[in-house]
PDB file of C-alpha atoms in Angstrom:
ATOM      1  CA  MET A   1      39.827  24.365  -6.584  1.00  0.00           C
ATOM      2  CA  LEU A   2      35.923  22.863  -5.801  1.00  0.00           C
ATOM      3  CA  PRO A   3      35.368  20.521  -2.096  1.00  0.00           C
ATOM      4  CA  ALA A   4      36.071  17.146  -2.666  1.00  0.00           C
ATOM      5  CA  LEU A   5      32.232  15.508  -3.944  1.00  0.00           C
ATOM      6  CA  GLY A   6      31.758  13.577  -0.644  1.00  0.00           C
ATOM      7  CA  ALA A   7      31.878  17.668   0.912  1.00  0.00           C
ATOM      8  CA  CYS A   8      29.245  18.466  -1.461  1.00  0.00           C
ATOM      9  CA  MET A   9      26.611  15.859  -0.547  1.00  0.00           C
ATOM     10  CA  ARG A  10      23.533  15.896   2.062  1.00  0.00           C
ATOM     11  CA  TYR A  11      24.083  15.382   5.163  1.00  0.00           C
ATOM     12  CA  ASP A  12      22.151  11.733   4.786  1.00  0.00           C
ATOM     13  CA  GLY A  13      24.905  11.103   2.093  1.00  0.00           C
ATOM     14  CA  MET A  14      22.107  10.698  -0.507  1.00  0.00           C
ATOM     15  CA  MET A  15      20.984  13.407  -2.442  1.00  0.00           C
ATOM     16  CA  PRO A  16      24.046  15.869  -4.343  1.00  0.00           C
ATOM     17  CA  ARG A  17      24.043  18.847  -2.300  1.00  0.00           C
ATOM     18  CA  GLU A  18      24.647  21.157  -5.205  1.00  0.00           C
ATOM     19  CA  GLY A  19      25.390  25.478  -4.363  1.00  0.00           C
ATOM     20  CA  VAL A  20      26.845  25.001  -0.965  1.00  0.00           C
ATOM     21  CA  ARG A  21      30.183  26.677  -0.596  1.00  0.00           C
ATOM     22  CA  GLY A  22      32.122  25.979  -3.532  1.00  0.00           C
ATOM     23  CA  CYS A  23      30.009  22.613  -4.647  1.00  0.00           C
ATOM     24  CA  PRO A  24      29.223  23.234  -8.553  1.00  0.00           C
ATOM     25  CA  MET A  25      25.344  23.255  -9.827  1.00  0.00           C
ATOM     26  CA  SER A  26      24.419  22.725 -12.227  1.00  0.00           C
ATOM     27  CA  ASP A  27      24.575  25.859 -14.507  1.00  0.00           C
ATOM     28  CA  HIS A  28      28.261  25.985 -12.961  1.00  0.00           C
ATOM     29  CA  SER A  29      27.298  29.255 -10.858  1.00  0.00           C
ATOM     30  CA  GLU A  30      27.498  29.004  -7.108  1.00  0.00           C
ATOM     31  CA  GLU A  31      24.802  29.747  -4.315  1.00  0.00           C
ATOM     32  CA  LYS A  32      25.623  31.583  -1.074  1.00  0.00           C
ATOM     33  CA  THR A  33      24.662  29.357   1.930  1.00  0.00           C
ATOM     34  CA  TYR A  34      24.405  31.190   5.405  1.00  0.00           C
ATOM     35  CA  ARG A  35      25.267  29.574   8.718  1.00  0.00           C
ATOM     36  CA  ILE A  36      22.840  29.389  10.894  1.00  0.00           C
ATOM     37  CA  GLY A  37      23.913  32.378  13.656  1.00  0.00           C
ATOM     38  CA  GLU A  38      24.223  34.524  10.378  1.00  0.00           C
ATOM     39  CA  VAL A  39      20.940  33.676   9.640  1.00  0.00           C
ATOM     40  CA  ALA A  40      19.336  34.235  13.262  1.00  0.00           C
ATOM     41  CA  GLU A  41      21.269  37.180  13.178  1.00  0.00           C
ATOM     42  CA  MET A  42      19.924  38.684   9.696  1.00  0.00           C
ATOM     43  CA  LEU A  43      16.039  37.817  11.054  1.00  0.00           C
ATOM     44  CA  ASN A  44      16.844  38.597  15.066  1.00  0.00           C
ATOM     45  CA  LEU A  45      15.482  35.428  16.141  1.00  0.00           C
ATOM     46  CA  LYS A  46      17.004  32.694  17.734  1.00  0.00           C
ATOM     47  CA  THR A  47      19.092  29.944  16.970  1.00  0.00           C
ATOM     48  CA  HIS A  48      16.550  27.331  18.412  1.00  0.00           C
ATOM     49  CA  VAL A  49      13.512  29.468  16.942  1.00  0.00           C
ATOM     50  CA  LEU A  50      14.937  28.633  13.508  1.00  0.00           C
ATOM     51  CA  ARG A  51      15.576  25.018  14.783  1.00  0.00           C
ATOM     52  CA  PHE A  52      12.337  24.111  15.980  1.00  0.00           C
ATOM     53  CA  TRP A  53      10.264  25.558  12.539  1.00  0.00           C
ATOM     54  CA  GLU A  54      12.170  23.578  11.263  1.00  0.00           C
ATOM     55  CA  THR A  55      10.929  20.871  12.661  1.00  0.00           C
ATOM     56  CA  GLU A  56       7.557  22.396  12.151  1.00  0.00           C
ATOM     57  CA  PHE A  57       7.226  23.288   8.392  1.00  0.00           C
ATOM     58  CA  PRO A  58       8.666  20.149   6.183  1.00  0.00           C
ATOM     59  CA  GLN A  59       9.971  22.679   3.587  1.00  0.00           C
ATOM     60  CA  LEU A  60      12.447  24.347   5.395  1.00  0.00           C
ATOM     61  CA  ALA A  61      15.036  22.051   4.837  1.00  0.00           C
ATOM     62  CA  PRO A  62      18.874  23.962   5.414  1.00  0.00           C
ATOM     63  CA  LEU A  63      21.456  22.427   3.398  1.00  0.00           C
ATOM     64  CA  ARG A  64      23.656  20.174   5.762  1.00  0.00           C
ATOM     65  CA  THR A  65      27.721  20.285   5.728  1.00  0.00           C
ATOM     66  CA  GLY A  66      30.038  15.952   6.773  1.00  0.00           C
ATOM     67  CA  LYS A  67      29.755  17.772  10.423  1.00  0.00           C
ATOM     68  CA  GLY A  68      25.874  18.661  10.195  1.00  0.00           C
ATOM     69  CA  GLN A  69      26.120  22.455  10.495  1.00  0.00           C
ATOM     70  CA  ARG A  70      23.122  23.788   8.867  1.00  0.00           C
ATOM     71  CA  LEU A  71      23.662  26.111   5.910  1.00  0.00           C
ATOM     72  CA  TYR A  72      20.906  28.594   4.601  1.00  0.00           C
ATOM     73  CA  THR A  73      20.289  29.216   0.939  1.00  0.00           C
ATOM     74  CA  GLU A  74      18.322  32.486  -0.669  1.00  0.00           C
ATOM     75  CA  ASP A  75      15.392  30.487  -0.428  1.00  0.00           C
ATOM     76  CA  HIS A  76      15.731  29.154   2.766  1.00  0.00           C
ATOM     77  CA  ILE A  77      16.368  32.189   4.435  1.00  0.00           C
ATOM     78  CA  GLY A  78      13.091  33.990   2.068  1.00  0.00           C
ATOM     79  CA  LEU A  79      10.377  31.133   3.337  1.00  0.00           C
ATOM     80  CA  LEU A  80      11.729  31.771   6.510  1.00  0.00           C
ATOM     81  CA  ARG A  81      11.000  34.911   6.346  1.00  0.00           C
ATOM     82  CA  ARG A  82       7.563  33.703   5.003  1.00  0.00           C
ATOM     83  CA  ILE A  83       7.134  31.779   8.700  1.00  0.00           C
ATOM     84  CA  GLN A  84       8.341  34.601  10.821  1.00  0.00           C
ATOM     85  CA  GLN A  85       5.407  37.306   8.916  1.00  0.00           C
ATOM     86  CA  LEU A  86       3.423  34.189   9.219  1.00  0.00           C
ATOM     87  CA  LEU A  87       3.604  33.749  13.135  1.00  0.00           C
ATOM     88  CA  HIS A  88       4.746  37.021  14.952  1.00  0.00           C
ATOM     89  CA  GLU A  89       3.167  39.782  12.072  1.00  0.00           C
ATOM     90  CA  GLN A  90       0.111  38.319  11.201  1.00  0.00           C
ATOM     91  CA  GLY A  91      -0.530  36.151  14.426  1.00  0.00           C
ATOM     92  CA  MET A  92      -1.307  32.556  12.881  1.00  0.00           C
ATOM     93  CA  THR A  93      -0.431  29.632  14.726  1.00  0.00           C
ATOM     94  CA  ILE A  94       2.075  27.466  13.514  1.00  0.00           C
ATOM     95  CA  GLU A  95      -1.027  25.484  12.074  1.00  0.00           C
ATOM     96  CA  GLY A  96      -2.362  28.161  10.543  1.00  0.00           C
ATOM     97  CA  ALA A  97       1.076  29.344   8.936  1.00  0.00           C
ATOM     98  CA  ARG A  98       1.499  24.901   7.590  1.00  0.00           C
ATOM     99  CA  ARG A  99      -2.289  25.602   5.574  1.00  0.00           C
ATOM    100  CA  VAL A 100      -0.775  28.570   4.211  1.00  0.00           C
ATOM    101  CA  LEU A 101       2.752  27.509   3.378  1.00  0.00           C
ATOM    102  CA  HIS A 102       0.698  24.672   1.665  1.00  0.00           C
ATOM    103  CA  GLY A 103      -1.661  26.744  -0.523  1.00  0.00           C
ATOM    104  CA  SER A 104      -5.026  25.282   1.076  1.00  0.00           C
ATOM    105  CA  ALA A 105      -5.570  29.084   2.952  1.00  0.00           C
ATOM    106  CA  VAL A 106      -6.036  32.415   1.111  1.00  0.00           C
ATOM    107  CA  LEU A 107      -3.570  34.881   2.961  1.00  0.00           C
ATOM    108  CA  ASP A 108      -4.004  38.401   1.576  1.00  0.00           C
ATOM    109  CA  GLU A 109      -3.596  41.794   2.304  1.00  0.00           C
ATOM    110  CA  SER A 110      -7.161  42.626   2.610  1.00  0.00           C
ATOM    111  CA  LEU A 111      -7.496  40.435   5.065  1.00  0.00           C
ATOM    112  CA  PRO A 112      -7.395  42.317   8.531  1.00  0.00           C
ATOM    113  CA  GLU A 113      -9.873  44.653   6.956  1.00  0.00           C
ATOM    114  CA  ARG A 114     -12.651  41.364   6.002  1.00  0.00           C
ATOM    115  CA  VAL A 115     -12.356  40.690   9.438  1.00  0.00           C
ATOM    116  CA  ALA A 116     -13.006  44.125  10.077  1.00  0.00           C
ATOM    117  CA  ALA A 117     -16.320  44.114   7.758  1.00  0.00           C
ATOM    118  CA  VAL A 118     -18.039  41.117   9.305  1.00  0.00           C
ATOM    119  CA  PRO A 119     -21.630  41.926  10.959  1.00  0.00           C
ATOM    120  CA  ASP A 120     -21.982  42.332  14.702  1.00  0.00           C
ATOM    121  CA  PRO A 121     -23.987  39.380  15.765  1.00  0.00           C
ATOM    122  CA  ASP A 122     -26.361  40.916  17.623  1.00  0.00           C
ATOM    123  CA  PHE A 123     -26.829  42.751  14.428  1.00  0.00           C
ATOM    124  CA  MET A 124     -27.836  39.920  12.635  1.00  0.00           C
ATOM    125  CA  ARG A 125     -30.000  38.720  14.856  1.00  0.00           C
ATOM    126  CA  MET A 126     -32.449  42.545  14.343  1.00  0.00           C
ATOM    127  CA  LEU A 127     -31.790  42.271  11.028  1.00  0.00           C
ATOM    128  CA  ARG A 128     -32.727  38.354  10.916  1.00  0.00           C
ATOM    129  CA  ARG A 129     -36.609  39.197  13.054  1.00  0.00           C
ATOM    130  CA  GLU A 130     -37.111  42.445  10.858  1.00  0.00           C
ATOM    131  CA  LEU A 131     -36.730  39.768   7.835  1.00  0.00           C
ATOM    132  CA  THR A 132     -38.636  36.981   9.205  1.00  0.00           C
ATOM    133  CA  ALA A 133     -41.128  39.554  10.083  1.00  0.00           C
ATOM    134  CA  VAL A 134     -41.983  40.955   6.744  1.00  0.00           C
ATOM    135  CA  ARG A 135     -42.059  37.317   4.863  1.00  0.00           C
ATOM    136  CA  ARG A 136     -44.831  37.131   6.908  1.00  0.00           C
ATOM    137  CA  LEU A 137     -46.452  39.995   5.975  1.00  0.00           C
ATOM    138  CA  LEU A 138     -45.718  39.047   2.466  1.00  0.00           C
ATOM    139  CA  SER A 139     -47.190  35.344   2.796  1.00  0.00           C
ATOM    140  CA  GLY A 140     -50.167  36.925   4.945  1.00  0.00           C
ATOM    141  CA  GLN A 141     -50.093  35.195   8.217  1.00  0.00           C
TER     142      GLN A 141
END
């Protein structure tokens, strides 16, 4: 038995909330949702961290029940895992993670290797001096 239409609405009452326990999806399937405590346990995080991330990452907008309880879909959980990876595993700032999630920054697995490949500043100064000396020799100065 499906819930009343009002139970399938977003917390703000404006948009239909398909996929919430028993609410019809456009393809007539149901999408599993999880409460904040369940998600926090899955990700080994505290619930207040999830609520904070919701304020910092606008694309993270969990569904709400009529009483305002958060309901997360598999897509939300995937996004949370990505945020967790960027912040906790890769040590990014919230702003940096925001840029990556918005697509304005390119992040790939080779980042640590590329950072390690950046030459030492002292080496670069020495190289610059040598190249300047070679240029002087070639120009006849």
